[in-house]
Each structure stands twice: as structure tokens, then as C-alpha cells.
Amino acid sequence: MSECTLQQSNNPLSGEILVPGDKSISHRAVIFGSLANGITKITHFLDGEDCMRTVEAFREMGVSIDVHDTTLIIKSKGVKRLVEPDQPLDFGNSGTTTRLMLGILAGLPFFTTIYGDASLSKRPMDRVVNPLRQMGAIIDGRFNGSLLPIAVRGTAIKGINYTLPVKSAQVKSAILLAGLLAEGETKVTEPIPTRNHTENMLKAFGADLTIDGNTITVTNKSDLTGTDVHVPGDISSAAFFLVAGAIVPGSEILLKNVGLNPSRTGIIEVLNRMGAKIQIVTEHSTSGEAFGNVRIAHGSLKGITIEGEIIPRLIDEIPVIALLATQAEGTTVIRNAEELRVKETDRITAIVDVLSTLGADITATEDGLIIKGQTPLKGGKIASYDDHRIAMMGVIASLITDGEVTIDDTSCIAISYPNFFKDLESIS
Ligand code: S3P
């Protein structure tokens, strides 16, 4: 446990932050580099705890992965040369590692068991286990394979035609990864688009992939080949400082190297619609992923409704968007975000608890939140729920509270942003 007390400061924030590597892209770069034949060099990798779980998993399966700060060198002989891990794999807190690895393990000719921490052990895995079983996978676990620990007896699997019943890039990715090992075609249709990093990386590593509207098709026809991947900064990490810049009076911050893939930029659209002073300064792209520098400054904000197709494009940013909404004039309504109930914690409950303790006018609904602003925030004792994004939201809230904020445990921040406090310090 690392309790953290944050003194009231209310000082303007100013300066630049180089945003750490994107968590979703870092996981995928390790996965694809390990499945591919040859050498993959990954730069600006996120060395947070979640992504290191994925690295450890492939090391256990015989892949050579050297980590030097944020540069990784992966040397692999390809998917056919992976070996059976002789220990159960510990996926810690990482839902992405678990769901994506299930897709791969389903089609590999060996036996694996996987487990995780208390939070991961409560998260639903049937959303990937069910379609994988339709492909012929042999998987068992608690509650008939819905919960970790789970055991996978890898076997010959076949392609399916699957329409996603949940808005989940993890489920889409698990099925597409299984499709790389399956006989025939695997087609995934998503009624509402989710982050498309897996599709971008399938292309970059030379997979046989076609995209037709909302349907993605893969086959096992092409072997993957190692390639270099530069990971853009994580917009989900940048979001904490975008909101900080927007709500702390007098602030102006430049966030450098922010990932700007349109399937992730919902937070920028929300800030624009709320009237924030935000500007994309430069834009480039690498391995099919856009990135650029974003400037944010304090200004007045107005409440809005956030619902529908934008939700998967900002799902991880909702805790900090809720904080933002407490400082907007009028009501902000967030709907269609039921997925928040099955994240690292039930984030709807956690957000309401934390922000109402700090004086916000916020109500939970089944699938979202109603926040009435603008309310001044006060100090108090809050819980992180062992959830990195709730803990960081609490820290950013403390920048505008009247009185100190104590957070029960901030060690979980290392899951996605090991240098969070250092970066905050640098602009304080
Ligand atoms: C992720 C997808 C999202 C997101 C998670 C990372 C990914 O989860 O919340 O932090 O890397 O694919 P779902 O796809 O389950 O919504």
C-alpha cells in the first residue's frame, strides 16, 4: 500500500510533457513481434506493469526479448517455434494480456494455465472464451471458463464469422489473433467501431487481412515477419494532463507525441465540444498510427451529452472526463458506457464515490453518469479502488481542491504510467 497525501496547491501548470508509450499498442507490438519470424525493434515502449506481463508471457514461451528502457528487441523464430510454458502464467492486473493471449493460446499445440490478481479474477472472460470455443478451442476455468484461473489445451481451430455482442477491442483482437492460427477465414464484424490497433499491426507485420466496412477478415495464409514499431504516446495517459490543463486556472501545457488514431480521440472531441482551449499543433504517422503535439489551456467549459459511437473511443478516459464535467457549467450526461462496470473495478461506482466525496454533484445511472457543474471541489480521503485510472483522476482532482486529498493507495498507477508523478512535478 502506498498512501498519498496531496497538499492543496492551485498553482497554474505550465511546460511540456513527452507522453509515455501507448499501452494498447505496446501490448500488441510485443505480441506481433513474438509471433513473427525475425527481429522486431520497438521504440517508445510503455514499460508499465501490464505490458511487462505480456513480455514475461512470451519469454516463458521461449521468445528472446531484451528491454533497454523503452526500447525492446524481440528475436523470434515465429509462432510455430513457441514452446509450452512450464509454469502457470501470471497476468497480474492486465485484461488486455489475458484476452489477447487467450486468442493465441487457443490454437497453439500445448497446455497453458493463466491467472491474475483479485481484480482480474473478477473480470468476465466468457466474452472471449465463447467465440473461441465456437472455433473449436478447449478452454476451462472457474464458472465454466468465465473467470480466471483458466486452462487452455491448445488444439486445431477453425475460422468463424462472428458479430461482436460487446463493444470490445480486446474481444475483436482475441478472435483475430486466433484467426491467424485457424483453418479457413475468420471474420469479425463490429456494430460500433472500437480501437483498431490490432488491424494496423496485422498489416504492418504482413498478415493476410481485409477490411470491408465494419467487417475484418484474416486467414492463416501469410506468415508474419518481424518489423520495427514506434509506439506513439498514450492518449489515455495524456488525458489526465489534458484535463488538468483545462481545469487548473492559468495553466498551459504542451503534450508531445500524443497518439491521435481516430478510434481513440474521443477525449479531444469532448474537450472541443465543451469549449476547452485545445489545439492539435502537429500531426504525423508511424506504422499506420497518427500522433502529434497537443496544446491545452485553461478556460471556461460547458456541459454536454456523451453517448453512442464515441463511447468506445474514450472509454478509458471517462473517469477523468467526469472530473472535467464537474468544472463545466451545466449538466453533462454520459450514456451507453455500461462497459465501465467491468473494467479494473466498477468504474461507475468508483467515480461517483471519489468525486462525490470531493464535493461534486454526480449520480450514477445503469450505463453512465450525470454530472452537474460547476462545483468547487473540497479535500477529503478517497480510495483508488486499486485502479490506475481512478487513482490518477484523484490526483488531478487534488490540483483544484480546497484542502488536501489523501488517496489510500496510488501504487496501481505503475500499471499504465510509471512516471506519472514525475511528469506532474515537471509542470507544477
Ligand atoms: C483495450 C481495449 C479496451 C480498453 C483497455 C485496452 C485494448 O477494453 O478499455 O484499456 O488494448 O484493446 P475493451 O476492448 O474490453 O473495451
Tab-separated table of N, CA and C and ligand atoms in Angstrom, residues 23-24 28 96 99 127 167-170 195 315-316 339 343 389, ligand 1:
chain	number	residue	atom	x	y	z
A	23	LYS	N	-0.406	2.031	-24.210
A	23	LYS	CA	-0.487	0.705	-23.590
A	23	LYS	C	-1.014	-0.332	-24.589
A	24	SER	N	-2.089	-0.008	-25.280
A	24	SER	CA	-2.673	-0.976	-26.223
A	24	SER	C	-1.681	-1.326	-27.337
A	28	ARG	N	0.380	-4.962	-28.177
A	28	ARG	CA	0.266	-5.586	-29.494
A	28	ARG	C	1.623	-5.710	-30.178
A	96	THR	N	-5.923	-6.811	-21.025
A	96	THR	CA	-5.515	-6.907	-22.432
A	96	THR	C	-4.634	-8.139	-22.645
A	99	ARG	N	-6.969	-11.363	-22.436
A	99	ARG	CA	-7.915	-11.632	-23.527
A	99	ARG	C	-7.168	-11.896	-24.834
A	127	ARG	N	-16.656	-13.578	-22.656
A	127	ARG	CA	-16.770	-12.802	-23.901
A	127	ARG	C	-15.728	-13.222	-24.945
A	167	LYS	N	-18.993	-4.017	-27.125
A	167	LYS	CA	-18.097	-3.048	-27.782
A	167	LYS	C	-16.716	-3.261	-27.188
A	168	SER	N	-15.958	-4.212	-27.710
A	168	SER	CA	-14.679	-4.527	-27.080
A	168	SER	C	-13.591	-4.840	-28.104
A	169	ALA	N	-12.565	-3.992	-28.097
A	169	ALA	CA	-11.406	-4.233	-28.975
A	169	ALA	C	-10.630	-5.456	-28.507
A	170	GLN	N	-10.713	-5.749	-27.210
A	170	GLN	CA	-9.999	-6.925	-26.715
A	170	GLN	C	-10.621	-8.193	-27.270
A	195	ARG	N	-11.170	0.519	-30.971
A	195	ARG	CA	-9.789	0.837	-31.370
A	195	ARG	C	-9.262	-0.204	-32.349
A	315	ILE	N	-13.472	5.322	-23.842
A	315	ILE	CA	-13.941	4.537	-22.687
A	315	ILE	C	-13.005	4.651	-21.476
A	316	ASP	N	-11.683	4.633	-21.718
A	316	ASP	CA	-10.754	4.670	-20.579
A	316	ASP	C	-10.602	6.080	-19.996
A	339	GLU	N	-19.845	-0.717	-20.251
A	339	GLU	CA	-18.573	-1.451	-20.156
A	339	GLU	C	-17.738	-1.002	-18.947
A	343	LYS	N	-14.522	-2.938	-15.857
A	343	LYS	CA	-13.103	-2.574	-16.027
A	343	LYS	C	-12.330	-3.033	-14.788
A	389	ARG	N	-6.568	4.244	-13.248
A	389	ARG	CA	-7.205	5.451	-13.804
A	389	ARG	C	-8.029	6.202	-12.750
B	1	S3P	C1	-8.049	-2.195	-24.774
B	1	S3P	C2	-9.382	-2.107	-25.039
B	1	S3P	C3	-10.354	-1.554	-24.087
B	1	S3P	C4	-9.679	-0.678	-23.035
B	1	S3P	C5	-8.474	-1.337	-22.460
B	1	S3P	C6	-7.459	-1.653	-23.535
B	1	S3P	C7	-7.171	-2.838	-25.774
B	1	S3P	O1	-11.019	-2.620	-23.446
B	1	S3P	O2	-10.608	-0.380	-22.011
B	1	S3P	O3	-7.864	-0.474	-21.512
B	1	S3P	O4	-5.941	-2.687	-25.682
B	1	S3P	O5	-7.709	-3.493	-26.673
B	1	S3P	P1	-12.259	-3.358	-24.164
B	1	S3P	O6	-11.856	-3.666	-25.526
B	1	S3P	O7	-12.550	-4.582	-23.364
B	1	S3P	O8	-13.368	-2.356	-24.087
